[in-house]
Amino acid sequence: MSRTRTRVSAPDQACVAAVDLARAAAEELARPGEPGEHLGYEGEGDRIVTHYFACLDRAYRGWRWAVTVTRASRAKKVTVSEAVLLPGSGALLAPEWLPWSERLRPGDLGVGDLLPTSEDDDRLAPGFTETDDDTDRQMVFEYGLGRARVLSAIGRDRAARRWHSGEHGPHTPIAHAAPAQCSTCGFYWLLSGELRLSFGVCTNEYAPDDGKVVAADHGCGAHSEAAVLPPPVEQAIPILDDLGYDLIEEEAGSVDESASEELGHS
């Protein structure tokens, strides 16, 4: 098999020599003195050459001015075709653009904001709403099926992982210091459906998680069975020294026993 050889034409010398023309075009777009030294050139095709100049603007470090010059066939005059500012190696670039649905984060939705969901949202699945009788429709709605779309298995699993790994899950300092888990607390109200196996709602008004979904293995100090008992005080055993003794000197009283004076006692 023979390789196909591609002929690369040499850069047009007239376009290569048009450095001053390219610099003047860059200075028209930039502020005075911003185009710096000539960094070189690159042949783009027949009689087409791009000259590169350093950008001295501190806001565009690592960028460079690219000015493309060309000339017509059999013409001696070189003209400017295009002048742009291009990023070089190590240039500071803006992050890749993402649609608003992928940039949205929890807590971004404010008062009056609307957050539409797409038709193919994998967190939702079609509901069951095709009923003719009003009684059947009310019964179906009470079972949670009277909606156009309901939570899908994917949406349920994502919510379960997010809740379990969040601040209301078991891996938090307050849960580690709790006397027991939420699953054994009287204020723990189970959710319905398959999520009731792992999650519930805290109903203790004094708990930090009141009104929030908590994991069954979460916990806090407001557990219904938590009791604060005073620490037991151990009575010291008295020590009786029955081996040694102390000598006590007898002190003289205020009455002279050798005197014969009557003291008036009957």
mmCIF file with all atom_site columns, N, CA and C in Angstrom, residues 142-193:
data_model
loop_
_atom_site.group_PDB
_atom_site.id
_atom_site.type_symbol
_atom_site.label_atom_id
_atom_site.label_alt_id
_atom_site.label_comp_id
_atom_site.label_asym_id
_atom_site.label_entity_id
_atom_site.label_seq_id
_atom_site.pdbx_PDB_ins_code
_atom_site.Cartn_x
_atom_site.Cartn_y
_atom_site.Cartn_z
_atom_site.occupancy
_atom_site.B_iso_or_equiv
_atom_site.pdbx_formal_charge
_atom_site.auth_seq_id
_atom_site.auth_comp_id
_atom_site.auth_asym_id
_atom_site.auth_atom_id
_atom_site.pdbx_PDB_model_num
ATOM 1   N N  . GLU A 1 142 ? -56.561 9.678  46.624 1.00 0.00 ? 142 GLU A N  1
ATOM 2   C CA . GLU A 1 142 ? -56.174 9.471  48.007 1.00 0.00 ? 142 GLU A CA 1
ATOM 3   C C  . GLU A 1 142 ? -55.036 8.468  48.123 1.00 0.00 ? 142 GLU A C  1
ATOM 4   N N  . TYR A 1 143 ? -54.932 7.567  47.171 1.00 0.00 ? 143 TYR A N  1
ATOM 5   C CA . TYR A 1 143 ? -53.821 6.627  47.161 1.00 0.00 ? 143 TYR A CA 1
ATOM 6   C C  . TYR A 1 143 ? -52.564 7.220  46.532 1.00 0.00 ? 143 TYR A C  1
ATOM 7   N N  . GLY A 1 144 ? -52.627 8.477  46.144 1.00 0.00 ? 144 GLY A N  1
ATOM 8   C CA . GLY A 1 144 ? -51.452 9.132  45.582 1.00 0.00 ? 144 GLY A CA 1
ATOM 9   C C  . GLY A 1 144 ? -51.267 8.908  44.105 1.00 0.00 ? 144 GLY A C  1
ATOM 10  N N  . LEU A 1 145 ? -52.291 8.412  43.410 1.00 0.00 ? 145 LEU A N  1
ATOM 11  C CA . LEU A 1 145 ? -52.138 8.116  41.987 1.00 0.00 ? 145 LEU A CA 1
ATOM 12  C C  . LEU A 1 145 ? -52.897 9.099  41.105 1.00 0.00 ? 145 LEU A C  1
ATOM 13  N N  . GLY A 1 146 ? -53.580 10.066 41.665 1.00 0.00 ? 146 GLY A N  1
ATOM 14  C CA . GLY A 1 146 ? -54.362 10.986 40.858 1.00 0.00 ? 146 GLY A CA 1
ATOM 15  C C  . GLY A 1 146 ? -53.559 12.153 40.357 1.00 0.00 ? 146 GLY A C  1
ATOM 16  N N  . ARG A 1 147 ? -52.377 11.897 39.819 1.00 0.00 ? 147 ARG A N  1
ATOM 17  C CA . ARG A 1 147 ? -51.506 12.941 39.297 1.00 0.00 ? 147 ARG A CA 1
ATOM 18  C C  . ARG A 1 147 ? -51.019 12.552 37.911 1.00 0.00 ? 147 ARG A C  1
ATOM 19  N N  . ALA A 1 148 ? -50.698 13.553 37.115 1.00 0.00 ? 148 ALA A N  1
ATOM 20  C CA . ALA A 1 148 ? -50.234 13.260 35.759 1.00 0.00 ? 148 ALA A CA 1
ATOM 21  C C  . ALA A 1 148 ? -48.938 12.459 35.777 1.00 0.00 ? 148 ALA A C  1
ATOM 22  N N  . ARG A 1 149 ? -48.037 12.797 36.706 1.00 0.00 ? 149 ARG A N  1
ATOM 23  C CA . ARG A 1 149 ? -46.777 12.071 36.845 1.00 0.00 ? 149 ARG A CA 1
ATOM 24  C C  . ARG A 1 149 ? -46.469 11.844 38.318 1.00 0.00 ? 149 ARG A C  1
ATOM 25  N N  . VAL A 1 150 ? -45.854 10.728 38.611 1.00 0.00 ? 150 VAL A N  1
ATOM 26  C CA . VAL A 1 150 ? -45.492 10.383 39.973 1.00 0.00 ? 150 VAL A CA 1
ATOM 27  C C  . VAL A 1 150 ? -43.996 10.105 40.028 1.00 0.00 ? 150 VAL A C  1
ATOM 28  N N  . LEU A 1 151 ? -43.493 9.921  41.240 1.00 0.00 ? 151 LEU A N  1
ATOM 29  C CA . LEU A 1 151 ? -42.069 9.676  41.431 1.00 0.00 ? 151 LEU A CA 1
ATOM 30  C C  . LEU A 1 151 ? -41.682 8.311  40.868 1.00 0.00 ? 151 LEU A C  1
ATOM 31  N N  . SER A 1 152 ? -40.639 8.311  40.042 1.00 0.00 ? 152 SER A N  1
ATOM 32  C CA . SER A 1 152 ? -40.159 7.066  39.461 1.00 0.00 ? 152 SER A CA 1
ATOM 33  C C  . SER A 1 152 ? -39.187 6.393  40.418 1.00 0.00 ? 152 SER A C  1
ATOM 34  N N  . ALA A 1 153 ? -38.785 5.162  40.064 1.00 0.00 ? 153 ALA A N  1
ATOM 35  C CA . ALA A 1 153 ? -37.816 4.442  40.896 1.00 0.00 ? 153 ALA A CA 1
ATOM 36  C C  . ALA A 1 153 ? -36.476 5.168  40.925 1.00 0.00 ? 153 ALA A C  1
ATOM 37  N N  . ILE A 1 154 ? -36.088 5.770  39.796 1.00 0.00 ? 154 ILE A N  1
ATOM 38  C CA . ILE A 1 154 ? -34.834 6.517  39.750 1.00 0.00 ? 154 ILE A CA 1
ATOM 39  C C  . ILE A 1 154 ? -34.909 7.742  40.647 1.00 0.00 ? 154 ILE A C  1
ATOM 40  N N  . GLY A 1 155 ? -36.014 8.481  40.576 1.00 0.00 ? 155 GLY A N  1
ATOM 41  C CA . GLY A 1 155 ? -36.172 9.654  41.428 1.00 0.00 ? 155 GLY A CA 1
ATOM 42  C C  . GLY A 1 155 ? -36.212 9.291  42.898 1.00 0.00 ? 155 GLY A C  1
ATOM 43  N N  . ARG A 1 156 ? -36.839 8.162  43.239 1.00 0.00 ? 156 ARG A N  1
ATOM 44  C CA . ARG A 1 156 ? -36.889 7.733  44.635 1.00 0.00 ? 156 ARG A CA 1
ATOM 45  C C  . ARG A 1 156 ? -35.499 7.366  45.152 1.00 0.00 ? 156 ARG A C  1
ATOM 46  N N  . ASP A 1 157 ? -34.727 6.648  44.329 1.00 0.00 ? 157 ASP A N  1
ATOM 47  C CA . ASP A 1 157 ? -33.386 6.246  44.760 1.00 0.00 ? 157 ASP A CA 1
ATOM 48  C C  . ASP A 1 157 ? -32.473 7.457  44.912 1.00 0.00 ? 157 ASP A C  1
ATOM 49  N N  . ARG A 1 158 ? -32.593 8.438  44.006 1.00 0.00 ? 158 ARG A N  1
ATOM 50  C CA . ARG A 1 158 ? -31.774 9.647  44.124 1.00 0.00 ? 158 ARG A CA 1
ATOM 51  C C  . ARG A 1 158 ? -32.104 10.411 45.390 1.00 0.00 ? 158 ARG A C  1
ATOM 52  N N  . ALA A 1 159 ? -33.391 10.528 45.702 1.00 0.00 ? 159 ALA A N  1
ATOM 53  C CA . ALA A 1 159 ? -33.790 11.237 46.918 1.00 0.00 ? 159 ALA A CA 1
ATOM 54  C C  . ALA A 1 159 ? -33.304 10.497 48.158 1.00 0.00 ? 159 ALA A C  1
ATOM 55  N N  . ALA A 1 160 ? -33.390 9.163  48.142 1.00 0.00 ? 160 ALA A N  1
ATOM 56  C CA . ALA A 1 160 ? -32.954 8.384  49.298 1.00 0.00 ? 160 ALA A CA 1
ATOM 57  C C  . ALA A 1 160 ? -31.453 8.551  49.541 1.00 0.00 ? 160 ALA A C  1
ATOM 58  N N  . ARG A 1 161 ? -30.663 8.508  48.473 1.00 0.00 ? 161 ARG A N  1
ATOM 59  C CA . ARG A 1 161 ? -29.216 8.691  48.643 1.00 0.00 ? 161 ARG A CA 1
ATOM 60  C C  . ARG A 1 161 ? -28.896 10.106 49.116 1.00 0.00 ? 161 ARG A C  1
ATOM 61  N N  . ARG A 1 162 ? -29.610 11.107 48.582 1.00 0.00 ? 162 ARG A N  1
ATOM 62  C CA . ARG A 1 162 ? -29.348 12.499 48.953 1.00 0.00 ? 162 ARG A CA 1
ATOM 63  C C  . ARG A 1 162 ? -29.710 12.748 50.416 1.00 0.00 ? 162 ARG A C  1
ATOM 64  N N  . TRP A 1 163 ? -30.857 12.217 50.852 1.00 0.00 ? 163 TRP A N  1
ATOM 65  C CA . TRP A 1 163 ? -31.270 12.411 52.240 1.00 0.00 ? 163 TRP A CA 1
ATOM 66  C C  . TRP A 1 163 ? -30.357 11.661 53.207 1.00 0.00 ? 163 TRP A C  1
ATOM 67  N N  . HIS A 1 164 ? -29.971 10.448 52.847 1.00 0.00 ? 164 HIS A N  1
ATOM 68  C CA . HIS A 1 164 ? -29.189 9.633  53.768 1.00 0.00 ? 164 HIS A CA 1
ATOM 69  C C  . HIS A 1 164 ? -27.775 10.181 53.951 1.00 0.00 ? 164 HIS A C  1
ATOM 70  N N  . SER A 1 165 ? -27.237 10.806 52.894 1.00 0.00 ? 165 SER A N  1
ATOM 71  C CA . SER A 1 165 ? -25.881 11.354 52.986 1.00 0.00 ? 165 SER A CA 1
ATOM 72  C C  . SER A 1 165 ? -25.864 12.816 53.414 1.00 0.00 ? 165 SER A C  1
ATOM 73  N N  . GLY A 1 166 ? -27.024 13.426 53.643 1.00 0.00 ? 166 GLY A N  1
ATOM 74  C CA . GLY A 1 166 ? -27.100 14.833 54.011 1.00 0.00 ? 166 GLY A CA 1
ATOM 75  C C  . GLY A 1 166 ? -27.005 15.049 55.509 1.00 0.00 ? 166 GLY A C  1
ATOM 76  N N  . GLU A 1 167 ? -27.398 16.250 55.923 1.00 0.00 ? 167 GLU A N  1
ATOM 77  C CA . GLU A 1 167 ? -27.262 16.638 57.328 1.00 0.00 ? 167 GLU A CA 1
ATOM 78  C C  . GLU A 1 167 ? -28.308 15.987 58.224 1.00 0.00 ? 167 GLU A C  1
ATOM 79  N N  . HIS A 1 168 ? -29.304 15.309 57.633 1.00 0.00 ? 168 HIS A N  1
ATOM 80  C CA . HIS A 1 168 ? -30.306 14.606 58.421 1.00 0.00 ? 168 HIS A CA 1
ATOM 81  C C  . HIS A 1 168 ? -30.109 13.093 58.349 1.00 0.00 ? 168 HIS A C  1
ATOM 82  N N  . GLY A 1 169 ? -28.907 12.683 57.955 1.00 0.00 ? 169 GLY A N  1
ATOM 83  C CA . GLY A 1 169 ? -28.576 11.271 57.896 1.00 0.00 ? 169 GLY A CA 1
ATOM 84  C C  . GLY A 1 169 ? -27.764 10.833 59.103 1.00 0.00 ? 169 GLY A C  1
ATOM 85  N N  . PRO A 1 170 ? -27.230 9.631  59.055 1.00 0.00 ? 170 PRO A N  1
ATOM 86  C CA . PRO A 1 170 ? -26.507 9.104  60.227 1.00 0.00 ? 170 PRO A CA 1
ATOM 87  C C  . PRO A 1 170 ? -25.073 9.589  60.352 1.00 0.00 ? 170 PRO A C  1
ATOM 88  N N  . HIS A 1 171 ? -24.524 10.188 59.310 1.00 0.00 ? 171 HIS A N  1
ATOM 89  C CA . HIS A 1 171 ? -23.109 10.554 59.331 1.00 0.00 ? 171 HIS A CA 1
ATOM 90  C C  . HIS A 1 171 ? -22.913 12.021 59.711 1.00 0.00 ? 171 HIS A C  1
ATOM 91  N N  . THR A 1 172 ? -23.471 12.432 60.816 1.00 0.00 ? 172 THR A N  1
ATOM 92  C CA . THR A 1 172 ? -23.335 13.800 61.306 1.00 0.00 ? 172 THR A CA 1
ATOM 93  C C  . THR A 1 172 ? -22.925 13.764 62.772 1.00 0.00 ? 172 THR A C  1
ATOM 94  N N  . PRO A 1 173 ? -22.269 14.816 63.270 1.00 0.00 ? 173 PRO A N  1
ATOM 95  C CA . PRO A 1 173 ? -21.856 14.822 64.677 1.00 0.00 ? 173 PRO A CA 1
ATOM 96  C C  . PRO A 1 173 ? -23.012 14.678 65.654 1.00 0.00 ? 173 PRO A C  1
ATOM 97  N N  . ILE A 1 174 ? -24.165 15.308 65.345 1.00 0.00 ? 174 ILE A N  1
ATOM 98  C CA . ILE A 1 174 ? -25.292 15.228 66.280 1.00 0.00 ? 174 ILE A CA 1
ATOM 99  C C  . ILE A 1 174 ? -25.869 13.824 66.329 1.00 0.00 ? 174 ILE A C  1
ATOM 100 N N  . ALA A 1 175 ? -25.797 13.101 65.201 1.00 0.00 ? 175 ALA A N  1
ATOM 101 C CA . ALA A 1 175 ? -26.278 11.716 65.184 1.00 0.00 ? 175 ALA A CA 1
ATOM 102 C C  . ALA A 1 175 ? -25.334 10.795 65.939 1.00 0.00 ? 175 ALA A C  1
ATOM 103 N N  . HIS A 1 176 ? -24.035 11.055 65.842 1.00 0.00 ? 176 HIS A N  1
ATOM 104 C CA . HIS A 1 176 ? -23.069 10.218 66.549 1.00 0.00 ? 176 HIS A CA 1
ATOM 105 C C  . HIS A 1 176 ? -23.174 10.397 68.064 1.00 0.00 ? 176 HIS A C  1
ATOM 106 N N  . ALA A 1 177 ? -23.561 11.593 68.504 1.00 0.00 ? 177 ALA A N  1
ATOM 107 C CA . ALA A 1 177 ? -23.665 11.864 69.935 1.00 0.00 ? 177 ALA A CA 1
ATOM 108 C C  . ALA A 1 177 ? -25.047 11.569 70.500 1.00 0.00 ? 177 ALA A C  1
ATOM 109 N N  . ALA A 1 178 ? -25.990 11.137 69.663 1.00 0.00 ? 178 ALA A N  1
ATOM 110 C CA . ALA A 1 178 ? -27.358 10.898 70.121 1.00 0.00 ? 178 ALA A CA 1
ATOM 111 C C  . ALA A 1 178 ? -27.427 9.649  70.997 1.00 0.00 ? 178 ALA A C  1
ATOM 112 N N  . PRO A 1 179 ? -28.346 9.622  71.959 1.00 0.00 ? 179 PRO A N  1
ATOM 113 C CA . PRO A 1 179 ? -28.476 8.435  72.816 1.00 0.00 ? 179 PRO A CA 1
ATOM 114 C C  . PRO A 1 179 ? -29.082 7.238  72.107 1.00 0.00 ? 179 PRO A C  1
ATOM 115 N N  . ALA A 1 180 ? -29.851 7.477  71.047 1.00 0.00 ? 180 ALA A N  1
ATOM 116 C CA . ALA A 1 180 ? -30.471 6.380  70.294 1.00 0.00 ? 180 ALA A CA 1
ATOM 117 C C  . ALA A 1 180 ? -30.854 6.892  68.917 1.00 0.00 ? 180 ALA A C  1
ATOM 118 N N  . GLN A 1 181 ? -31.265 5.998  68.031 1.00 0.00 ? 181 GLN A N  1
ATOM 119 C CA . GLN A 1 181 ? -31.627 6.357  66.662 1.00 0.00 ? 181 GLN A CA 1
ATOM 120 C C  . GLN A 1 181 ? -33.069 6.849  66.585 1.00 0.00 ? 181 GLN A C  1
ATOM 121 N N  . CYS A 1 182 ? -33.360 7.554  65.480 1.00 0.00 ? 182 CYS A N  1
ATOM 122 C CA . CYS A 1 182 ? -34.713 8.087  65.290 1.00 0.00 ? 182 CYS A CA 1
ATOM 123 C C  . CYS A 1 182 ? -35.756 6.981  65.152 1.00 0.00 ? 182 CYS A C  1
ATOM 124 N N  . SER A 1 183 ? -35.353 5.818  64.662 1.00 0.00 ? 183 SER A N  1
ATOM 125 C CA . SER A 1 183 ? -36.310 4.731  64.454 1.00 0.00 ? 183 SER A CA 1
ATOM 126 C C  . SER A 1 183 ? -36.936 4.255  65.762 1.00 0.00 ? 183 SER A C  1
ATOM 127 N N  . THR A 1 184 ? -36.301 4.542  66.901 1.00 0.00 ? 184 THR A N  1
ATOM 128 C CA . THR A 1 184 ? -36.841 4.138  68.205 1.00 0.00 ? 184 THR A CA 1
ATOM 129 C C  . THR A 1 184 ? -37.448 5.304  68.970 1.00 0.00 ? 184 THR A C  1
ATOM 130 N N  . CYS A 1 185 ? -37.575 6.450  68.309 1.00 0.00 ? 185 CYS A N  1
ATOM 131 C CA . CYS A 1 185 ? -38.094 7.658  68.967 1.00 0.00 ? 185 CYS A CA 1
ATOM 132 C C  . CYS A 1 185 ? -39.603 7.752  68.767 1.00 0.00 ? 185 CYS A C  1
ATOM 133 N N  . GLY A 1 186 ? -40.318 8.188  69.810 1.00 0.00 ? 186 GLY A N  1
ATOM 134 C CA . GLY A 1 186 ? -41.761 8.330  69.707 1.00 0.00 ? 186 GLY A CA 1
ATOM 135 C C  . GLY A 1 186 ? -42.195 9.483  68.826 1.00 0.00 ? 186 GLY A C  1
ATOM 136 N N  . PHE A 1 187 ? -41.301 10.416 68.539 1.00 0.00 ? 187 PHE A N  1
ATOM 137 C CA . PHE A 1 187 ? -41.623 11.549 67.675 1.00 0.00 ? 187 PHE A CA 1
ATOM 138 C C  . PHE A 1 187 ? -41.310 11.262 66.205 1.00 0.00 ? 187 PHE A C  1
ATOM 139 N N  . TYR A 1 188 ? -40.923 10.050 65.884 1.00 0.00 ? 188 TYR A N  1
ATOM 140 C CA . TYR A 1 188 ? -40.547 9.672  64.517 1.00 0.00 ? 188 TYR A CA 1
ATOM 141 C C  . TYR A 1 188 ? -41.794 9.183  63.788 1.00 0.00 ? 188 TYR A C  1
ATOM 142 N N  . TRP A 1 189 ? -42.218 9.933  62.738 1.00 0.00 ? 189 TRP A N  1
ATOM 143 C CA . TRP A 1 189 ? -43.425 9.602  61.979 1.00 0.00 ? 189 TRP A CA 1
ATOM 144 C C  . TRP A 1 189 ? -42.997 9.017  60.636 1.00 0.00 ? 189 TRP A C  1
ATOM 145 N N  . LEU A 1 190 ? -43.380 7.785  60.377 1.00 0.00 ? 190 LEU A N  1
ATOM 146 C CA . LEU A 1 190 ? -42.949 7.080  59.179 1.00 0.00 ? 190 LEU A CA 1
ATOM 147 C C  . LEU A 1 190 ? -43.547 7.689  57.921 1.00 0.00 ? 190 LEU A C  1
ATOM 148 N N  . LEU A 1 191 ? -42.772 7.659  56.832 1.00 0.00 ? 191 LEU A N  1
ATOM 149 C CA . LEU A 1 191 ? -43.295 8.041  55.527 1.00 0.00 ? 191 LEU A CA 1
ATOM 150 C C  . LEU A 1 191 ? -44.115 6.888  54.961 1.00 0.00 ? 191 LEU A C  1
ATOM 151 N N  . SER A 1 192 ? -44.852 7.176  53.898 1.00 0.00 ? 192 SER A N  1
ATOM 152 C CA . SER A 1 192 ? -45.622 6.128  53.235 1.00 0.00 ? 192 SER A CA 1
ATOM 153 C C  . SER A 1 192 ? -44.834 5.566  52.067 1.00 0.00 ? 192 SER A C  1
ATOM 154 N N  . GLY A 1 193 ? -45.261 4.421  51.579 1.00 0.00 ? 193 GLY A N  1
ATOM 155 C CA . GLY A 1 193 ? -44.600 3.813  50.431 1.00 0.00 ? 193 GLY A CA 1
ATOM 156 C C  . GLY A 1 193 ? -43.303 3.119  50.823 1.00 0.00 ? 193 GLY A C  1
#
